[in-house]
Coordinates of C-alpha atoms in Angstrom, one line a residue:
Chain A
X248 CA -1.2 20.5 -42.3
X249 CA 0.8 22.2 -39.4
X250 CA -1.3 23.8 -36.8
X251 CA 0.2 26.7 -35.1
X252 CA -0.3 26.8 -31.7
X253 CA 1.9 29.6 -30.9
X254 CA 2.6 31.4 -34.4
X255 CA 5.7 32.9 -35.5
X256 CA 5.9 36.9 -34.2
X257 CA 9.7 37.7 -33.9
X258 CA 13.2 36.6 -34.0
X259 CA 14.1 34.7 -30.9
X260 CA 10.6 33.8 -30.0
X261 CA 9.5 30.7 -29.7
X262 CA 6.9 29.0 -32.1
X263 CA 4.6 25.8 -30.9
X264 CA 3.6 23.4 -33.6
X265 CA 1.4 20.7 -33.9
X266 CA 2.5 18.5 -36.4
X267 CA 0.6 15.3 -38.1
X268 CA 2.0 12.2 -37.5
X269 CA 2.8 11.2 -41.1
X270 CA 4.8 14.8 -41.2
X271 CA 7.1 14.3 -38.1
X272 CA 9.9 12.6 -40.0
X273 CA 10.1 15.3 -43.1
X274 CA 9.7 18.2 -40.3
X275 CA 12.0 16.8 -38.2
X276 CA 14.4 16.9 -41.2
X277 CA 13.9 20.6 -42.4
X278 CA 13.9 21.9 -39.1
X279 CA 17.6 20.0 -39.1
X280 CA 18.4 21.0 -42.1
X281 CA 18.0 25.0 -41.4
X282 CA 19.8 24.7 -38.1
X283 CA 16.4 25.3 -36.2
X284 CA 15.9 24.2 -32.8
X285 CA 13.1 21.9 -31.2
X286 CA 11.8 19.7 -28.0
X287 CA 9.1 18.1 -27.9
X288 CA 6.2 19.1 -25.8
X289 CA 3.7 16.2 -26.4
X290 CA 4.5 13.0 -27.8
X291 CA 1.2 11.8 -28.5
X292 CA -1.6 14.3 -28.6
X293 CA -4.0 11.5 -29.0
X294 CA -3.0 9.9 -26.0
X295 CA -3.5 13.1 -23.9
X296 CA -6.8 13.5 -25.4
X297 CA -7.7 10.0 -24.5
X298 CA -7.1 10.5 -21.2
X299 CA -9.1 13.7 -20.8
X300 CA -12.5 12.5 -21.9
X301 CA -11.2 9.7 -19.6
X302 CA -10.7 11.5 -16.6
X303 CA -14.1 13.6 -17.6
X304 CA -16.2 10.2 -17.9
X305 CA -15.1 9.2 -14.4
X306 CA -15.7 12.0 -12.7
X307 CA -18.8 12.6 -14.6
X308 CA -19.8 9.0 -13.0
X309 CA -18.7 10.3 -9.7
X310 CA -20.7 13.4 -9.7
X311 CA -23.5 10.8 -10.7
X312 CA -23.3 8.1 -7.7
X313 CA -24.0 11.0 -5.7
X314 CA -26.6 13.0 -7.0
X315 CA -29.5 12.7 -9.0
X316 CA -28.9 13.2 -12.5
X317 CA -31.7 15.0 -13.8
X318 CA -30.5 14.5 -17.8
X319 CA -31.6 10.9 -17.8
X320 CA -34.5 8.6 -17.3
X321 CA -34.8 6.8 -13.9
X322 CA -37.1 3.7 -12.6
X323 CA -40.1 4.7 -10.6
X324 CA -38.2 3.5 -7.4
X325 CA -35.4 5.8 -8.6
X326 CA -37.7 8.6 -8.9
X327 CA -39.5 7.7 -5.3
X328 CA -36.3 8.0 -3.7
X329 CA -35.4 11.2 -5.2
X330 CA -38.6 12.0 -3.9
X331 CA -37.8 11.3 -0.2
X332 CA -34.2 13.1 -0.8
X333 CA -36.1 16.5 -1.7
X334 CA -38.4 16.1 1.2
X335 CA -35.9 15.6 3.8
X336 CA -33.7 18.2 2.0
X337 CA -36.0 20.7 2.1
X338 CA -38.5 22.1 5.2
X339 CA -41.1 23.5 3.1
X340 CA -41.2 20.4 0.8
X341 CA -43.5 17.5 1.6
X342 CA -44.0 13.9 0.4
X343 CA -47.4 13.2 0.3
X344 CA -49.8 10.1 -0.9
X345 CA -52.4 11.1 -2.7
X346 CA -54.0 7.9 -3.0
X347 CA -52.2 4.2 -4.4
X348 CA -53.2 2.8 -8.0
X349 CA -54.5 -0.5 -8.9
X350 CA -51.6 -2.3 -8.8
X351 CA -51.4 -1.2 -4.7
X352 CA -48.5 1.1 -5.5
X353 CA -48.7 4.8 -4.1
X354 CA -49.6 8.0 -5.3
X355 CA -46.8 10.0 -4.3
X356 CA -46.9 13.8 -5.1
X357 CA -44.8 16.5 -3.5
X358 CA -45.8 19.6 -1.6
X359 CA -44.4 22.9 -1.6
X360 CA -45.6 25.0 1.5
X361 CA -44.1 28.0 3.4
X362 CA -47.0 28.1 5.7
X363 CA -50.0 29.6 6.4
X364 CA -53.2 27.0 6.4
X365 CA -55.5 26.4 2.9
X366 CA -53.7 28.8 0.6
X367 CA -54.6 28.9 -2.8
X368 CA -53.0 26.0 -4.6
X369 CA -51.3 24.9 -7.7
X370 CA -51.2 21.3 -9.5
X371 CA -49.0 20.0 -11.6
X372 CA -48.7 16.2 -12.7
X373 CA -46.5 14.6 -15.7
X374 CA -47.1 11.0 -16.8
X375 CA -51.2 10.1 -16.7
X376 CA -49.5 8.5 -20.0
X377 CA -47.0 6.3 -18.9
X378 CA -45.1 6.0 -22.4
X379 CA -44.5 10.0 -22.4
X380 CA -41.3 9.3 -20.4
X381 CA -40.1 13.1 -21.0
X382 CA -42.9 14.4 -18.6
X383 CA -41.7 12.3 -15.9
X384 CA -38.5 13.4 -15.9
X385 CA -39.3 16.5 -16.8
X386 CA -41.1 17.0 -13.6
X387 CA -38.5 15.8 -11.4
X388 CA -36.1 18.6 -12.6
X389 CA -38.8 21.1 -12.2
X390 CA -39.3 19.8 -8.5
X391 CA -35.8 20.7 -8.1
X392 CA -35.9 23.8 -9.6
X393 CA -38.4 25.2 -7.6
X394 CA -37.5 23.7 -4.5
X395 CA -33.3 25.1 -4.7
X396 CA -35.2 28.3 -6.1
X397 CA -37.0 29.6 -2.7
X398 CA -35.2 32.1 -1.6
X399 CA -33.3 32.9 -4.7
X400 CA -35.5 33.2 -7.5
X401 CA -37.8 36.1 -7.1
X402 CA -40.5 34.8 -8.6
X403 CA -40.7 31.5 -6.6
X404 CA -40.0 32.9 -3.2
X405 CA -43.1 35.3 -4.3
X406 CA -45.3 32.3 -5.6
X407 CA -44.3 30.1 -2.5
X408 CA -44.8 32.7 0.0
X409 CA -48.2 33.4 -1.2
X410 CA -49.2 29.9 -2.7
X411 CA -49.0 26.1 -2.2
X412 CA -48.0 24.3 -5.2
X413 CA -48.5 20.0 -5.6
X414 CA -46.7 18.3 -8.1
X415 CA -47.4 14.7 -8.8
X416 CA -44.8 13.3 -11.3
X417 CA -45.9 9.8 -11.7
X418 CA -49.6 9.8 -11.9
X419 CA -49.7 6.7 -13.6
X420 CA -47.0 4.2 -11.8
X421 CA -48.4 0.9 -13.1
X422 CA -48.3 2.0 -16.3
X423 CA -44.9 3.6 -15.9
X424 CA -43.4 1.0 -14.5
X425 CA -45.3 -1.6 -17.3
X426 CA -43.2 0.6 -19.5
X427 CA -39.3 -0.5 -18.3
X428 CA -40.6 -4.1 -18.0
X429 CA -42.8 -5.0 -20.5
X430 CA -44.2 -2.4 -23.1
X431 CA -42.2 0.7 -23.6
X432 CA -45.5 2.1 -25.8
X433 CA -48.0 1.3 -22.9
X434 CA -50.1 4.4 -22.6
X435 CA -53.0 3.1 -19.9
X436 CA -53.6 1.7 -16.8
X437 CA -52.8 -1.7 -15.7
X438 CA -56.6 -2.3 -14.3
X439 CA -58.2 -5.5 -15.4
X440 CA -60.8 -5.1 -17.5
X441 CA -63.6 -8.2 -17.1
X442 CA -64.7 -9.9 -19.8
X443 CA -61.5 -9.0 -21.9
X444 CA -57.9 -10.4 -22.7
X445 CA -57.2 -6.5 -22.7
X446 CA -56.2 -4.5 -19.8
X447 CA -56.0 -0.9 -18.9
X448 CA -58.1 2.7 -19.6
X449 CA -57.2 5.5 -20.8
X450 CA -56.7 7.7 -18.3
X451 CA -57.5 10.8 -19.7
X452 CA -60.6 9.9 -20.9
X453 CA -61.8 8.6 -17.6
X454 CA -62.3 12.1 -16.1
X455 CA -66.1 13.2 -15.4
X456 CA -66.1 15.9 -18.1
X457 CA -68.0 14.5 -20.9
X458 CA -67.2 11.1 -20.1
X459 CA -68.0 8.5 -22.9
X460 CA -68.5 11.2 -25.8
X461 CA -66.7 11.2 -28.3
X462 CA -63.3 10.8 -28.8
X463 CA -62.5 7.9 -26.7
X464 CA -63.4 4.7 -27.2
X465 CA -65.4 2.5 -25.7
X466 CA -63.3 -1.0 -26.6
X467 CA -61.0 -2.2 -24.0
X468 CA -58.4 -3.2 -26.4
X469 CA -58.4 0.5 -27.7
X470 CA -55.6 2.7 -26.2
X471 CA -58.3 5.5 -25.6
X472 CA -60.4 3.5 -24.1
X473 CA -62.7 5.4 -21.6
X474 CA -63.2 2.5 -19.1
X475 CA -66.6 1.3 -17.8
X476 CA -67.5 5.0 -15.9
X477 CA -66.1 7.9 -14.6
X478 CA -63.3 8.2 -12.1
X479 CA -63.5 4.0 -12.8
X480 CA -59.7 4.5 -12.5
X481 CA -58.2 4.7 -9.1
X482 CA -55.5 6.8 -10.5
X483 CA -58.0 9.7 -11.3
X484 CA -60.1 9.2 -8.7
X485 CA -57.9 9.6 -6.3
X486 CA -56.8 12.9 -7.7
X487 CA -60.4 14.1 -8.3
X488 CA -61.0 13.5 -4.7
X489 CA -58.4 15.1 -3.6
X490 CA -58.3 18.3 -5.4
X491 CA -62.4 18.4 -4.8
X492 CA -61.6 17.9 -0.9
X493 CA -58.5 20.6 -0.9
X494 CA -60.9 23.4 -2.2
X495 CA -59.0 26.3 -3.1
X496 CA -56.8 25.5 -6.4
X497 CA -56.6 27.9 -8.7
X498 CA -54.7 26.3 -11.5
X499 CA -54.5 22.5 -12.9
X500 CA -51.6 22.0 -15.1
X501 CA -50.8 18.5 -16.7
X502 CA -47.8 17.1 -18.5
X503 CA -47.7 15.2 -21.9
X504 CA -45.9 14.7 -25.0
X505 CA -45.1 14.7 -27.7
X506 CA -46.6 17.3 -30.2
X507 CA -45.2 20.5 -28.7
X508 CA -48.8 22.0 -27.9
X509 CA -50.5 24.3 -25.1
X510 CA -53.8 23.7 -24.7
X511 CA -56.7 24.5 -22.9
X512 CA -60.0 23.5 -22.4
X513 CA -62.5 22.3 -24.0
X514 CA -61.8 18.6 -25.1
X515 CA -64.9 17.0 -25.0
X516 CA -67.1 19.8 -27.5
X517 CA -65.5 22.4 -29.4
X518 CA -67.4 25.5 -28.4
X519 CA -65.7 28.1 -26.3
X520 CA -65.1 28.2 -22.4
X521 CA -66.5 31.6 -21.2
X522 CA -62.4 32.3 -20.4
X523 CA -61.6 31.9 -23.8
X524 CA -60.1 35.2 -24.9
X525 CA -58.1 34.8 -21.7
X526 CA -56.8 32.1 -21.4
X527 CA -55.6 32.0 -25.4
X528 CA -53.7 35.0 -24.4
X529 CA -52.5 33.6 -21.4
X530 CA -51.3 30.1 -23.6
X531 CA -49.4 32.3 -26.1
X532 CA -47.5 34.4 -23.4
X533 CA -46.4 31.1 -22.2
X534 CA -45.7 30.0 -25.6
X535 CA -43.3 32.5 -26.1
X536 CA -41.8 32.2 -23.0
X537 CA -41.2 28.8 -23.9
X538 CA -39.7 30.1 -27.1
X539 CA -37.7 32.5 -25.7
X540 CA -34.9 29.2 -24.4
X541 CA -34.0 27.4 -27.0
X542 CA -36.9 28.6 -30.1
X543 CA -39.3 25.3 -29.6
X544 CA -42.7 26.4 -31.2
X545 CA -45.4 25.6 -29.1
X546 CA -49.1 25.9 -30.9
X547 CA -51.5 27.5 -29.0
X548 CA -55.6 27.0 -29.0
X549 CA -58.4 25.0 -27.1
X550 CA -57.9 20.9 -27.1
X551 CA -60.9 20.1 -29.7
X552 CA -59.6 22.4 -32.4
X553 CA -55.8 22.0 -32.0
X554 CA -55.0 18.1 -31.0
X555 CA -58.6 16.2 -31.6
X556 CA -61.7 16.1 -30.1
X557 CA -61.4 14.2 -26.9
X558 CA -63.9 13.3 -24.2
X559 CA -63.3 12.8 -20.5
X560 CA -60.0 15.0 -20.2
X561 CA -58.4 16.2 -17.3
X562 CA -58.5 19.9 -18.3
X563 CA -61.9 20.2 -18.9
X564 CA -63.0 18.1 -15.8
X565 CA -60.9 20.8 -13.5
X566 CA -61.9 23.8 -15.4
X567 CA -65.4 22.7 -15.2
X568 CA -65.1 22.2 -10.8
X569 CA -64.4 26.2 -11.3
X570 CA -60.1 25.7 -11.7
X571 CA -60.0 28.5 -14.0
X572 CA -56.4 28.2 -15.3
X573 CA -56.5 24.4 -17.1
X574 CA -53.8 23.8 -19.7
X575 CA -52.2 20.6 -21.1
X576 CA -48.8 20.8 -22.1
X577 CA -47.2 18.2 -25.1
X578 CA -43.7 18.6 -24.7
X579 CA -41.0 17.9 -27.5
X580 CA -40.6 16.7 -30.2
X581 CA -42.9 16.9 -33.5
X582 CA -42.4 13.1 -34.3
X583 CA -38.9 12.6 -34.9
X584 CA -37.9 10.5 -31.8
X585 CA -41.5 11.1 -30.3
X586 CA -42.3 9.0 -27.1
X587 CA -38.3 7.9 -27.3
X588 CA -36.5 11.2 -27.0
X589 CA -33.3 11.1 -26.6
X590 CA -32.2 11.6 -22.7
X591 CA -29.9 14.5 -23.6
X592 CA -33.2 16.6 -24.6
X593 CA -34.9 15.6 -20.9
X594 CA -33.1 19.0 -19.4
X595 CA -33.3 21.2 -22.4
X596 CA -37.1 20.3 -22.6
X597 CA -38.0 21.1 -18.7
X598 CA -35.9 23.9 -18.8
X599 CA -38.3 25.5 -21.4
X600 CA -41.5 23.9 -20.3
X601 CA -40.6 25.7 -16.7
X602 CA -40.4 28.9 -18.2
X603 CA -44.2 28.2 -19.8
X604 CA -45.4 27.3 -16.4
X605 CA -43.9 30.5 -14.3
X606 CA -45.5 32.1 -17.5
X607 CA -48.6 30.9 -16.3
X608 CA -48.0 30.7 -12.5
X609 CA -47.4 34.6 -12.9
X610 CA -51.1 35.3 -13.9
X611 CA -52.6 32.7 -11.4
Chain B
X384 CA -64.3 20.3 -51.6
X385 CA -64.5 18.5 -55.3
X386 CA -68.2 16.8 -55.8
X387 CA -68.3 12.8 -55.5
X388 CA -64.5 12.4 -55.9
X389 CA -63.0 14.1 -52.7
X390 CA -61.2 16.7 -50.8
X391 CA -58.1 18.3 -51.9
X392 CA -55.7 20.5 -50.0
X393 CA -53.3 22.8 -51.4
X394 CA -50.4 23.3 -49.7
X395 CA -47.1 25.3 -49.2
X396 CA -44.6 23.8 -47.4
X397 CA -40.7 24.2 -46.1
X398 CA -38.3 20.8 -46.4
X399 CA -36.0 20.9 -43.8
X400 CA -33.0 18.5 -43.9
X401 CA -33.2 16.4 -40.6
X402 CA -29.5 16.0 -40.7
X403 CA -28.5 20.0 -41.8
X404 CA -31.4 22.7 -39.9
X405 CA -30.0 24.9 -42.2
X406 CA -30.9 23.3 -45.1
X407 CA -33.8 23.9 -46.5
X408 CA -36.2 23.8 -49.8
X409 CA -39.7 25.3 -50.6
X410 CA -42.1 22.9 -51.9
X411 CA -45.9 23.5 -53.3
X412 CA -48.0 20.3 -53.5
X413 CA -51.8 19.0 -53.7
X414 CA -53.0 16.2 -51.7
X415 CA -56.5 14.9 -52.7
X416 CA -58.1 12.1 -50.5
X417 CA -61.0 10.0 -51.8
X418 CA -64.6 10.0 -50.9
X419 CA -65.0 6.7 -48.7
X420 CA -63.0 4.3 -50.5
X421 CA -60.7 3.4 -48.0
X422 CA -58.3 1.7 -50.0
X423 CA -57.0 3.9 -51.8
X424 CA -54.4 6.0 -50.7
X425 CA -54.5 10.1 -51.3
X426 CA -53.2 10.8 -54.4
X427 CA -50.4 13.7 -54.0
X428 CA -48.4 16.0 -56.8
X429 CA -45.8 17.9 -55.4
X430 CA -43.5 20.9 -57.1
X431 CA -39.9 21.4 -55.5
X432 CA -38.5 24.7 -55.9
X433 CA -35.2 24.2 -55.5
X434 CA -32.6 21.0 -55.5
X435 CA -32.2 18.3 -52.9
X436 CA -28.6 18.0 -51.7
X437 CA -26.7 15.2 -53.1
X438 CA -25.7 12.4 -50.5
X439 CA -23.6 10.4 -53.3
X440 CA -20.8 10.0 -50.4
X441 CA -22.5 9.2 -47.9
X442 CA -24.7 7.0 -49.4
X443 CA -21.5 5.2 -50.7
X444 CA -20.0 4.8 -47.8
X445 CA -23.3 3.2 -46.4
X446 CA -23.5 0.7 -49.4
X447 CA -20.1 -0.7 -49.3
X448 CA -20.3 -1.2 -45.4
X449 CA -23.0 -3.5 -45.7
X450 CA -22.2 -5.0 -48.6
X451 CA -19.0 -6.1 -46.6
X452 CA -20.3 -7.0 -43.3
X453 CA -19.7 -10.7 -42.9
X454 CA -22.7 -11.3 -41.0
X455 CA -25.8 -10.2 -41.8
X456 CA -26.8 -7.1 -39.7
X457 CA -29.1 -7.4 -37.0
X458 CA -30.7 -5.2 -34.7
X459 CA -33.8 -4.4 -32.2
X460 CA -35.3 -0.9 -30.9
X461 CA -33.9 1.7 -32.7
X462 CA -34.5 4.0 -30.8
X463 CA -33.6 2.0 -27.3
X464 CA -36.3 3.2 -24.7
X465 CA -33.9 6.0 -23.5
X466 CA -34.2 7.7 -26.7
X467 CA -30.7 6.8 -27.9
X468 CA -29.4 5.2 -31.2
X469 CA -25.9 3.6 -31.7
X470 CA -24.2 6.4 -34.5
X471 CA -23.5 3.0 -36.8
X472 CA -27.3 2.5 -36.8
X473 CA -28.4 6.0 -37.2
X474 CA -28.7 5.2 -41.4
X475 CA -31.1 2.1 -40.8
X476 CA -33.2 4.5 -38.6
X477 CA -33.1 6.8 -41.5
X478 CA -34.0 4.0 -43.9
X479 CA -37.0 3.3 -42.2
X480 CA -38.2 6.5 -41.4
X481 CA -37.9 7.1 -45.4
X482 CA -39.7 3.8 -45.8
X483 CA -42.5 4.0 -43.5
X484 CA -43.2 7.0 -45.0
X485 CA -44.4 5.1 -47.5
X486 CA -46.8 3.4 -45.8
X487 CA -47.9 6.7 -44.0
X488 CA -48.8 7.9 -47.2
X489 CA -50.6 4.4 -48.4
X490 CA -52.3 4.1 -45.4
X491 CA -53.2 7.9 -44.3
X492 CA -56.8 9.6 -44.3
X493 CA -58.3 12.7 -43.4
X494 CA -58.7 11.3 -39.9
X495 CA -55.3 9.8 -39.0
X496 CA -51.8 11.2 -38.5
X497 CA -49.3 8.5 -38.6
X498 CA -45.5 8.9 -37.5
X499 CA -42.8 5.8 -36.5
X500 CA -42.6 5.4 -33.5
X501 CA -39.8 2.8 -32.9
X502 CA -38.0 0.1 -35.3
X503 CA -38.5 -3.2 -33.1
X504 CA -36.7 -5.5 -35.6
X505 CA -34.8 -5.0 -38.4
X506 CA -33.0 -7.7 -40.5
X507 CA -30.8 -7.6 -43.5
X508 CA -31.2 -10.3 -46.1
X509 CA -28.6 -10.9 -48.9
X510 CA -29.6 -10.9 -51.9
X511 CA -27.7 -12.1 -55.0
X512 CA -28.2 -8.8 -57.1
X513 CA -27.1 -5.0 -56.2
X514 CA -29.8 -4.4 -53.9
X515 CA -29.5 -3.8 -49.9
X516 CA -32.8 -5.4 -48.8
X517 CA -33.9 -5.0 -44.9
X518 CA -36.8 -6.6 -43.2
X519 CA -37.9 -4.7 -41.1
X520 CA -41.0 -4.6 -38.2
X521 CA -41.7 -1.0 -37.1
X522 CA -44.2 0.1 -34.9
X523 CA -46.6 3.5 -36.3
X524 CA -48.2 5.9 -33.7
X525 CA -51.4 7.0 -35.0
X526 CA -52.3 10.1 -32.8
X527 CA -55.9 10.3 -33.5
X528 CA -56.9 6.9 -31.9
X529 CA -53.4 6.9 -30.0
X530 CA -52.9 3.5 -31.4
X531 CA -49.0 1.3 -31.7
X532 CA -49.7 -0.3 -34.8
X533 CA -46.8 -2.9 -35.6
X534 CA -46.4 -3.2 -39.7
X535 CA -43.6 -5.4 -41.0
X536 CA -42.2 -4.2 -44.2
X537 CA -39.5 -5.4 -46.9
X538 CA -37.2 -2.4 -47.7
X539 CA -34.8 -2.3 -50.9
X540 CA -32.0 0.3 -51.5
X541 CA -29.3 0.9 -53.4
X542 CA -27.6 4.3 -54.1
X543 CA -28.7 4.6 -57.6
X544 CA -32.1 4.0 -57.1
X545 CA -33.4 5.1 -53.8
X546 CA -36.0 3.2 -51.5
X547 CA -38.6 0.7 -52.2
X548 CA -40.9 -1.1 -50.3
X549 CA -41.7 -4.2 -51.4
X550 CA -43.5 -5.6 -49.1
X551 CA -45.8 -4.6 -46.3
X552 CA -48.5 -6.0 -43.9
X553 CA -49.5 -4.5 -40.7
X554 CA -49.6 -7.0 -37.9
X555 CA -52.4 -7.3 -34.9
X556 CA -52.0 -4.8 -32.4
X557 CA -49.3 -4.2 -29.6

C-alpha cells in the first residue's frame, strides 16, 4: 500500500513515501519504533489535488471568456460572431452574405482570398442538415485552421496563393437554430409548406439534379421531403446562384454526419459519372488520410451504392454544372451517440476531416 | 435468394465491447427476412465463437443502486443535445441501447437501418418483485427515409436474467 516516491537507494539518503490514510498511525509507529526519522511533506494529498483541477478549471474558463473554444458547440449568434472575429482578424479573410433563408436570417459564408480577381475557387459548407451539429462546428475549427495556417502551412499558403476557397458553415440557420430551441432532431428547413400542418424541405433533395426522383419524398411531413420544385428553398437557391454566377469553382465539398462516409456523385441514379475511376481514387486517398489521425474508417464509393439512392443532392447538382471534384463527407460516429456526439469528439473529428479535405484540395 | 419464403444473408461478424475496444468476439450468424409480410420480423440464428465477458459486478452494483434509491429515478435526453451523459446515467443509456435493439430487430427490413438516436424520457417504476422495470420513450433514426421515430417501450432487468421488453408502441412522428 506505500507508494514510493523517492525509493530507497543508499544509507543516508532520503526516501519519500506516500502513505494511505488508514496506514499513517501504524507507520508513524514503526518508523518510531526503529529510530527512523520523518517530516511531513503533504498533509493531505487529496486536498492538493483538489486544488489543482481547481486552479486548471478556472483558468480553463479564463482561457474560454476570451477566445473561442472550438471543442464545444455554440448558438448561431455565437458562431456569427466568431465569424466577424476571423474577418477582422485576418486581411485575406472575408465575411460575405451569400443570400438570407426564409426565416430572413443571413447566409453568412467566409472568404479566403490573397488576391488576384476570379481565381479558381473552392466550396465548402457544413450543416444543410441542421441536427448534424458536428459539421457546424467542425467547420468553424477548419475556418481557423486555414486562416492561422497562411503563411505557415505549406500547403495552405500554396492553395491560397493560387486559389480562393468559400466556406459556408451554417447553410441551414433556421433549421439550426430550430434545433437549440425547439427540436434538437430537426433536419429541414423552417419554410411553410401550404396546405400542411408540416413545415420544412429537405434540403438536399431540393437541388436541380434529378429533382423529385426517387429517394426523397414527396410528403411534407416526411424528413426527405423534396419540396414543391427545385431550388424551392431559398437556402439552396441562393447558393446555386451564387456558385452558377462566380464561374470558376473547381471543387464543391459538403459536410454531414453521421455514418463516417466519402462520397461522390451520383445520388439520384446509380450509374457511373464519366470521372468515376478518378474520383474513387481520389475518395480513398482522402480516406486514408483521414485514417492516418486517429484510425476512423471512412467508406469510400458513389452516393447511390454506398448511403441510398437519393434524388436532388447537392453533389450531383454541382458535378453536373461541370464542378468536377463533388464529395459529401458523413463525419463520426457509426451510430453510437450519432447526431448527439459528445463535444469532446468536435476537435478530434475536424482535425481528421481536414486532413481528408487537404487530401482532396491537393488534386483540385 | 430462397423461392416464396425470402432472403437470407450469411454473415461473419466481429463483437466489439462498447465499453473495452479491446475486447472482442467472432460471431457467424444468418438473418432471413420474409417475402412481403411485414409483420414479421427477420428471423436470425447466430453462433458465438468465443465467451462474453462477465459483468456480475458491475451489474450488481447497478441493481442494488436502484433498488435503494428512495425516489424513483427520473430522467430526460440522455444524451443532452451537446452529446454528453451524466456517468451515473451512462447504465440507463446502455439499458436502452440493449433494449431498443430489440425493437430494431422486430421492426427492421431489408430497406431500413434503424439506430437510437436519443432517450427523451425515461422512468423507473417499482415493482413489488425482483425486477428493475424502466419506462422508457426513445426516439429511433431510420437512415433510409431519415425519419425520428419516437417508440415508448417497458424495459425489465435484473442481473440474473438480462433484458426484456415488455411493452412497445411506436408513437406518431416527431
Amino acid at each position: 500500500q506505500l507508494d514510493f516516491w523517492i525509493n530507497p537507494s543508499a544509507p543516508a539518503l532520503p526516501v519519500d513515501v506516500r502513505i494511505p490514510a488508514v496506514s499513517v498511525q501504524p507507520v508513524k509507529a514503526f518508523l518510531e519504533s526503529q529510530g527512523i526519522e520523518y517530516s511531513i511533506l503533504i498533509e493531505d494529498l487529496q486536498d492538493v489535488l483538489d486544488k489543482e483541477k481547481q486552479d486548471m478549471a478556472e483558468s480553463a474558463q479564463r482561457e474560454r471568456s476570451t477566445s473561442f473554444d472550438f471543442g464545444s458547440y455554440h448558438t448561431l449568434d455565437d458562431i456569427y460572431a466568431e465569424l466577424d472575429h476571423l474577418a477582422s482578424e485576418y486581411s485575406f479573410v472575408e465575411k460575405i452574405q451569400i443570400g438570407e433563408s426564409y426565416e430572413k436570417r443571413p447566409l453568412y459564408a467566409l472568404k479566403f482570398s490573397t488576391g488576384g480577381s476570379g481565381r479558381p475557387a473552392i466550396w465548402l459548407d457544413a450543416g444543410i442538415h441542421s441536427r448534424e451539429w458536428v459539421t457546424q462546428a467542425s467547420a468553424l475549427w477548419i475556418a481557423n485552421q486555414i486562416a492561422s495556417g497562411y503563411g505557415t502551412d505549406s500547403f495552405i499558403t500554396s492553395l491560397l496563393d493560387k486559389m480562393d476557397l468559400f466556406l459556408l458553415p451554417v447553410a441551414n440557420p433556421d433549421g439550426f437554430v430550430y434545433t437549440h430551441t425547439s427540436n434538437r432532431m430537426w433536419r429541414k428547413t423552417r419554410s411553410k409548406n401550404p396546405g400542411s400542418v408540416c413545415y420544412g424541405v429537405d434540403p438536399n433533395r431540393n437541388w436541380d439534379a434529378g429533382f423529385g426522383g426517387p429517394g426523397a419524398s414527396s410528403k411534407p411531413c416526411s424528413d426527405s421531403y423534396h419540396g414543391p420544385s427545385a431550388n424551392s428553398e431559398v437556402e439552396v437557391k441562393s447558393v446555386a446562384d451564387f456558385i452558377t454566377n462566380h464561374g470558376n469553382f473547381k471543387a464543391f465539398l459538403t459536410l454531414h454526419s453521421y455514418s463516417q462516409l466519402l462520397m461522390y456523385p451520383y445520388g439520384y441514379k446509380c450509374t457511373r459519372p464519366d470521372d468515376y475511376a478518378e474520383l474513387e481514387s481520389l475518395g480513398r486517398a482522402a480516406a486514408n488520410a483521414i485514417k492516418s489521425v486517429y484510425g476512423t474508417t471512412f467508406q469510400v464509393g458513389p452516393i447511390c451504392s454506398t448511403i441510398y439512392q437519393a434524388s436532388g443532392g447537392s453533389i450531383d447538382w454541382a458535378y453536373d454544372q461541370g464542378i468536377k471534384y463533388s464529395f459529401a463527407f458523413e463525419l463520426r460516429d457509426t451510430g453510437r451517440y450519432g447526431f448527439l456526439l459528445p463535444a469532446t469528439q468536435i476537435v478530434p473529428a475536424a482535425t481528421e476531416t481536414w486532413m481528408g479535405l487537404r487530401r482532396i484540395m491537393e488534386h483540385v | 435468394d430462397i423461392k416464396d419464403v425470402g432472403h437470407k444473408y450469411y454473415l461473419e461478424l466481429t463483437l466489439e465491447d462498447v465499453l473495452d475496444k479491446d475486447s472482442t468476439v467472432n460471431c457467424t450468424a444468418e438473418v432471413l427476412y420474409y417475402l412481403g409480410n411485414k409483420n414479421m420480423a427477420p428471423d436470425v440464428q447466430f453462433t458465438l465463437e468465443g465467451e462474453l465477458k462477465s459483468t456480475e459486478e458491475a451489474d450488481h452494483v447497478f441493481y442494488t443502486r436502484i433498488r435503494n434509491l428512495e425516489k424513483e429515478l427520473v430522467a430526460e435526453n440522455i444524451p443532452d443535445s451537446h452529446g454528453h451523459v451524466p456517468p451515473e446515467l451512462e447504465p440507463l443509456h446502455l439499458l436502452a441501447w440493449v433494449a431498443s435493439g430489440y425493437l430494431v430487430w422486430q421492426n427492421s427490413t431489408e430497406n431500413t437501418q434503424l439506430q437510437l438516436a436519443q432517450i427523451k424520457h425515461v422512468k423507473q417504476v417499482r415493482r413489488s418483485d425482483e425486477y428493475l422495470q424502466f419506462d422508457y420513450v426513445v426516439l429511433l433514426h431510420e437512415m433510409v427515409s431519415q425519419e425520428i421515430i419516437p417508440w415508448e417501450m417497458t424495459v425489465l432487468w435484473h442481473p440474473r436474467d438480462g433484458v426484456q421488453v415488455t411493452r412497445a408502441s411506436r408513437q406518431p412522428g416527431h
